[in-house]
Amino acid sequence: MKKHTLAAVLILSLMMIISSGCFLFTGKAQAETPEGVTIILDDNGLNAFEGGTALTESELADMGISFSEGLLEIGSEGTYILSGTFEGTIAISSSKKSDVVLVLDGLTLTNPDDEALTVKKTGNLTIYLNEGTQNVITSGTETVIGPEEETAAE
């Protein structure tokens, strides 16, 4: 129970931090890119690959990944390598028992009107920074999380 509470507090803290301003991440946390789904974002859409093979919109949907104007939603467990420049929101909404890993690999994510990165629900969320990359997340709003949201996240 303590692990779940600590994980919920960490996720909520990350949500509050990310949703309240601009952050520049430059990291050496991940020397090698792990295997997973590579998503290259731009304001015209996305290109996604797995193992060097391009993924179709249908294959992405089968994986729980959806993209519409200004929203990339990741709805299933897995590792996602994110790069490019995108104005909108990345939303994580997998099941409470799912593990989601985000690897930031030169991502510039901005949303002047709302949260740039939001976690609706997931079991564990781990964020890595690829070595030698610069990653920027900018949100235009501040989100205050009250007791109701904290309880729901547990």
PDB file of C-alpha atoms in Angstrom:
ATOM      1  CA  MET A   1       0.000   0.000   0.000  1.00  0.00           C
ATOM      2  CA  LYS A   2       2.858   2.404   0.807  1.00  0.00           C
ATOM      3  CA  LYS A   3       4.384   1.785  -2.642  1.00  0.00           C
ATOM      4  CA  HIS A   4       1.103   2.697  -4.352  1.00  0.00           C
ATOM      5  CA  THR A   5       0.703   5.814  -2.197  1.00  0.00           C
ATOM      6  CA  LEU A   6       4.276   6.913  -2.890  1.00  0.00           C
ATOM      7  CA  ALA A   7       3.846   6.266  -6.619  1.00  0.00           C
ATOM      8  CA  ALA A   8       0.591   8.265  -6.643  1.00  0.00           C
ATOM      9  CA  VAL A   9       2.224  11.163  -4.788  1.00  0.00           C
ATOM     10  CA  LEU A  10       5.174  11.163  -7.202  1.00  0.00           C
ATOM     11  CA  ILE A  11       2.881  11.082 -10.245  1.00  0.00           C
ATOM     12  CA  LEU A  12       0.718  13.866  -8.850  1.00  0.00           C
ATOM     13  CA  SER A  13       3.809  15.926  -8.032  1.00  0.00           C
ATOM     14  CA  LEU A  14       5.113  15.426 -11.565  1.00  0.00           C
ATOM     15  CA  MET A  15       1.714  16.452 -12.971  1.00  0.00           C
ATOM     16  CA  MET A  16       1.716  19.642 -10.890  1.00  0.00           C
ATOM     17  CA  ILE A  17       5.288  20.483 -11.842  1.00  0.00           C
ATOM     18  CA  ILE A  18       4.890  19.819 -15.548  1.00  0.00           C
ATOM     19  CA  SER A  19       1.540  21.561 -15.789  1.00  0.00           C
ATOM     20  CA  SER A  20       2.745  24.759 -14.143  1.00  0.00           C
ATOM     21  CA  GLY A  21       5.476  26.091 -16.370  1.00  0.00           C
ATOM     22  CA  CYS A  22       8.399  25.555 -18.670  1.00  0.00           C
ATOM     23  CA  PHE A  23      11.063  22.961 -18.055  1.00  0.00           C
ATOM     24  CA  LEU A  24      14.288  22.301 -19.863  1.00  0.00           C
ATOM     25  CA  PHE A  25      15.565  18.764 -19.507  1.00  0.00           C
ATOM     26  CA  THR A  26      19.057  17.851 -20.607  1.00  0.00           C
ATOM     27  CA  GLY A  27      20.046  14.438 -19.478  1.00  0.00           C
ATOM     28  CA  LYS A  28      22.528  11.630 -19.385  1.00  0.00           C
ATOM     29  CA  ALA A  29      20.072   9.282 -17.737  1.00  0.00           C
ATOM     30  CA  GLN A  30      19.753   6.924 -20.693  1.00  0.00           C
ATOM     31  CA  ALA A  31      22.903   6.199 -22.727  1.00  0.00           C
ATOM     32  CA  GLU A  32      21.192   3.778 -25.113  1.00  0.00           C
ATOM     33  CA  THR A  33      17.682   4.049 -26.488  1.00  0.00           C
ATOM     34  CA  PRO A  34      15.623   1.064 -25.324  1.00  0.00           C
ATOM     35  CA  GLU A  35      13.424  -0.844 -27.721  1.00  0.00           C
ATOM     36  CA  GLY A  36       9.890   0.424 -28.057  1.00  0.00           C
ATOM     37  CA  VAL A  37       7.654   2.510 -30.242  1.00  0.00           C
ATOM     38  CA  THR A  38       9.437   5.547 -31.659  1.00  0.00           C
ATOM     39  CA  ILE A  39       7.120   8.516 -32.181  1.00  0.00           C
ATOM     40  CA  ILE A  40       8.392  11.538 -34.089  1.00  0.00           C
ATOM     41  CA  LEU A  41       6.031  14.471 -33.633  1.00  0.00           C
ATOM     42  CA  ASP A  42       5.539  17.652 -35.607  1.00  0.00           C
ATOM     43  CA  ASP A  43       2.683  20.101 -35.989  1.00  0.00           C
ATOM     44  CA  ASN A  44       1.439  18.211 -39.066  1.00  0.00           C
ATOM     45  CA  GLY A  45       1.121  14.858 -37.299  1.00  0.00           C
ATOM     46  CA  LEU A  46       3.357  12.015 -36.329  1.00  0.00           C
ATOM     47  CA  ASN A  47       5.461   9.235 -37.736  1.00  0.00           C
ATOM     48  CA  ALA A  48       5.768   6.080 -35.680  1.00  0.00           C
ATOM     49  CA  PHE A  49       8.113   3.140 -35.972  1.00  0.00           C
ATOM     50  CA  GLU A  50       8.711  -0.123 -34.174  1.00  0.00           C
ATOM     51  CA  GLY A  51      11.920  -2.013 -34.857  1.00  0.00           C
ATOM     52  CA  GLY A  52      12.612   0.239 -37.844  1.00  0.00           C
ATOM     53  CA  THR A  53       9.251  -0.521 -39.473  1.00  0.00           C
ATOM     54  CA  ALA A  54       6.769   2.309 -40.015  1.00  0.00           C
ATOM     55  CA  LEU A  55       3.447   1.833 -38.221  1.00  0.00           C
ATOM     56  CA  THR A  56       0.084   2.608 -39.795  1.00  0.00           C
ATOM     57  CA  GLU A  57      -2.710   4.519 -38.080  1.00  0.00           C
ATOM     58  CA  SER A  58      -4.575   1.220 -37.685  1.00  0.00           C
ATOM     59  CA  GLU A  59      -1.566  -0.463 -36.048  1.00  0.00           C
ATOM     60  CA  LEU A  60      -1.184   2.494 -33.692  1.00  0.00           C
ATOM     61  CA  ALA A  61      -4.873   2.257 -32.753  1.00  0.00           C
ATOM     62  CA  ASP A  62      -4.415  -1.459 -32.007  1.00  0.00           C
ATOM     63  CA  MET A  63      -1.554  -0.459 -29.670  1.00  0.00           C
ATOM     64  CA  GLY A  64      -3.758   2.054 -27.846  1.00  0.00           C
ATOM     65  CA  ILE A  65      -2.123   5.111 -29.425  1.00  0.00           C
ATOM     66  CA  SER A  66      -4.328   7.802 -30.898  1.00  0.00           C
ATOM     67  CA  PHE A  67      -3.507  11.148 -32.435  1.00  0.00           C
ATOM     68  CA  SER A  68      -5.801  14.009 -33.268  1.00  0.00           C
ATOM     69  CA  GLU A  69      -5.215  17.712 -33.659  1.00  0.00           C
ATOM     70  CA  GLY A  70      -3.265  18.779 -30.593  1.00  0.00           C
ATOM     71  CA  LEU A  71      -3.526  15.476 -28.685  1.00  0.00           C
ATOM     72  CA  LEU A  72      -1.352  12.379 -28.567  1.00  0.00           C
ATOM     73  CA  GLU A  73      -2.920   9.790 -26.296  1.00  0.00           C
ATOM     74  CA  ILE A  74      -0.978   6.765 -25.111  1.00  0.00           C
ATOM     75  CA  GLY A  75      -3.422   4.220 -23.770  1.00  0.00           C
ATOM     76  CA  SER A  76      -1.411   1.067 -23.296  1.00  0.00           C
ATOM     77  CA  GLU A  77       1.611  -0.311 -21.501  1.00  0.00           C
ATOM     78  CA  GLY A  78       4.966  -0.037 -23.221  1.00  0.00           C
ATOM     79  CA  THR A  79       8.042   2.022 -23.967  1.00  0.00           C
ATOM     80  CA  TYR A  80       7.612   5.123 -26.122  1.00  0.00           C
ATOM     81  CA  ILE A  81      10.542   7.107 -27.514  1.00  0.00           C
ATOM     82  CA  LEU A  82       9.349  10.672 -28.180  1.00  0.00           C
ATOM     83  CA  SER A  83      11.107  13.257 -30.333  1.00  0.00           C
ATOM     84  CA  GLY A  84      10.302  16.253 -32.503  1.00  0.00           C
ATOM     85  CA  THR A  85       8.388  19.465 -31.925  1.00  0.00           C
ATOM     86  CA  PHE A  86       4.713  19.423 -31.002  1.00  0.00           C
ATOM     87  CA  GLU A  87       2.189  21.996 -29.817  1.00  0.00           C
ATOM     88  CA  GLY A  88      -0.502  20.188 -27.874  1.00  0.00           C
ATOM     89  CA  THR A  89      -0.896  17.624 -25.107  1.00  0.00           C
ATOM     90  CA  ILE A  90       0.543  14.190 -24.555  1.00  0.00           C
ATOM     91  CA  ALA A  91      -1.889  12.247 -22.356  1.00  0.00           C
ATOM     92  CA  ILE A  92      -1.055   8.957 -20.653  1.00  0.00           C
ATOM     93  CA  SER A  93      -4.177   6.939 -19.896  1.00  0.00           C
ATOM     94  CA  SER A  94      -3.364   3.254 -19.560  1.00  0.00           C
ATOM     95  CA  SER A  95      -4.771   0.906 -16.941  1.00  0.00           C
ATOM     96  CA  LYS A  96      -3.818   1.229 -13.271  1.00  0.00           C
ATOM     97  CA  LYS A  97      -1.676  -1.913 -13.555  1.00  0.00           C
ATOM     98  CA  SER A  98       0.231  -0.806 -16.660  1.00  0.00           C
ATOM     99  CA  ASP A  99       3.827   0.338 -16.767  1.00  0.00           C
ATOM    100  CA  VAL A 100       4.527   3.157 -19.206  1.00  0.00           C
ATOM    101  CA  VAL A 101       8.053   4.312 -20.027  1.00  0.00           C
ATOM    102  CA  LEU A 102       8.645   7.590 -21.867  1.00  0.00           C
ATOM    103  CA  VAL A 103      12.081   8.221 -23.338  1.00  0.00           C
ATOM    104  CA  LEU A 104      12.529  11.867 -24.281  1.00  0.00           C
ATOM    105  CA  ASP A 105      14.883  12.029 -27.256  1.00  0.00           C
ATOM    106  CA  GLY A 106      14.973  15.663 -28.354  1.00  0.00           C
ATOM    107  CA  LEU A 107      11.336  16.544 -27.612  1.00  0.00           C
ATOM    108  CA  THR A 108      10.012  20.093 -27.580  1.00  0.00           C
ATOM    109  CA  LEU A 109       6.445  19.982 -26.272  1.00  0.00           C
ATOM    110  CA  THR A 110       4.426  23.170 -25.775  1.00  0.00           C
ATOM    111  CA  ASN A 111       0.823  23.934 -24.993  1.00  0.00           C
ATOM    112  CA  PRO A 112       0.129  27.633 -24.358  1.00  0.00           C
ATOM    113  CA  ASP A 113      -3.494  26.981 -23.315  1.00  0.00           C
ATOM    114  CA  ASP A 114      -3.448  23.762 -21.285  1.00  0.00           C
ATOM    115  CA  GLU A 115      -1.221  21.042 -19.812  1.00  0.00           C
ATOM    116  CA  ALA A 116       1.488  19.826 -22.159  1.00  0.00           C
ATOM    117  CA  LEU A 117       1.856  16.452 -20.421  1.00  0.00           C
ATOM    118  CA  THR A 118      -0.901  14.887 -18.394  1.00  0.00           C
ATOM    119  CA  VAL A 119      -1.281  11.531 -16.685  1.00  0.00           C
ATOM    120  CA  LYS A 120      -4.901  10.451 -16.444  1.00  0.00           C
ATOM    121  CA  LYS A 121      -4.065   7.033 -15.045  1.00  0.00           C
ATOM    122  CA  THR A 122      -1.311   4.437 -15.197  1.00  0.00           C
ATOM    123  CA  GLY A 123       0.346   1.972 -12.880  1.00  0.00           C
ATOM    124  CA  ASN A 124       3.918   3.270 -13.090  1.00  0.00           C
ATOM    125  CA  LEU A 125       5.276   6.048 -15.252  1.00  0.00           C
ATOM    126  CA  THR A 126       9.028   6.275 -15.791  1.00  0.00           C
ATOM    127  CA  ILE A 127      10.591   9.109 -17.787  1.00  0.00           C
ATOM    128  CA  TYR A 128      14.118   8.832 -19.184  1.00  0.00           C
ATOM    129  CA  LEU A 129      16.194  11.405 -21.044  1.00  0.00           C
ATOM    130  CA  ASN A 130      18.433  10.210 -23.850  1.00  0.00           C
ATOM    131  CA  GLU A 131      22.043  11.227 -23.420  1.00  0.00           C
ATOM    132  CA  GLY A 132      23.056  14.304 -25.359  1.00  0.00           C
ATOM    133  CA  THR A 133      19.514  15.470 -26.076  1.00  0.00           C
ATOM    134  CA  GLN A 134      17.718  18.633 -25.042  1.00  0.00           C
ATOM    135  CA  ASN A 135      14.055  18.274 -24.072  1.00  0.00           C
ATOM    136  CA  VAL A 136      11.685  21.157 -23.329  1.00  0.00           C
ATOM    137  CA  ILE A 137       8.156  20.941 -21.923  1.00  0.00           C
ATOM    138  CA  THR A 138       6.134  24.170 -21.653  1.00  0.00           C
ATOM    139  CA  SER A 139       2.597  24.390 -20.258  1.00  0.00           C
ATOM    140  CA  GLY A 140       0.373  27.421 -20.330  1.00  0.00           C
ATOM    141  CA  THR A 141      -1.752  26.607 -17.294  1.00  0.00           C
ATOM    142  CA  GLU A 142      -1.289  25.747 -13.684  1.00  0.00           C
ATOM    143  CA  THR A 143      -3.160  22.745 -12.341  1.00  0.00           C
ATOM    144  CA  VAL A 144      -4.014  22.526  -8.667  1.00  0.00           C
ATOM    145  CA  ILE A 145      -4.655  19.022  -7.436  1.00  0.00           C
ATOM    146  CA  GLY A 146      -6.971  18.739  -4.461  1.00  0.00           C
ATOM    147  CA  PRO A 147      -7.764  15.903  -2.052  1.00  0.00           C
ATOM    148  CA  GLU A 148     -10.378  14.373  -4.391  1.00  0.00           C
ATOM    149  CA  GLU A 149      -7.835  13.906  -7.197  1.00  0.00           C
ATOM    150  CA  GLU A 150      -5.170  12.571  -4.830  1.00  0.00           C
ATOM    151  CA  THR A 151      -7.572   9.954  -3.483  1.00  0.00           C
ATOM    152  CA  ALA A 152      -8.686   8.977  -6.985  1.00  0.00           C
ATOM    153  CA  ALA A 153      -5.068   8.509  -8.099  1.00  0.00           C
ATOM    154  CA  GLU A 154      -4.350   5.977  -5.350  1.00  0.00           C
TER     155      GLU A 154
END
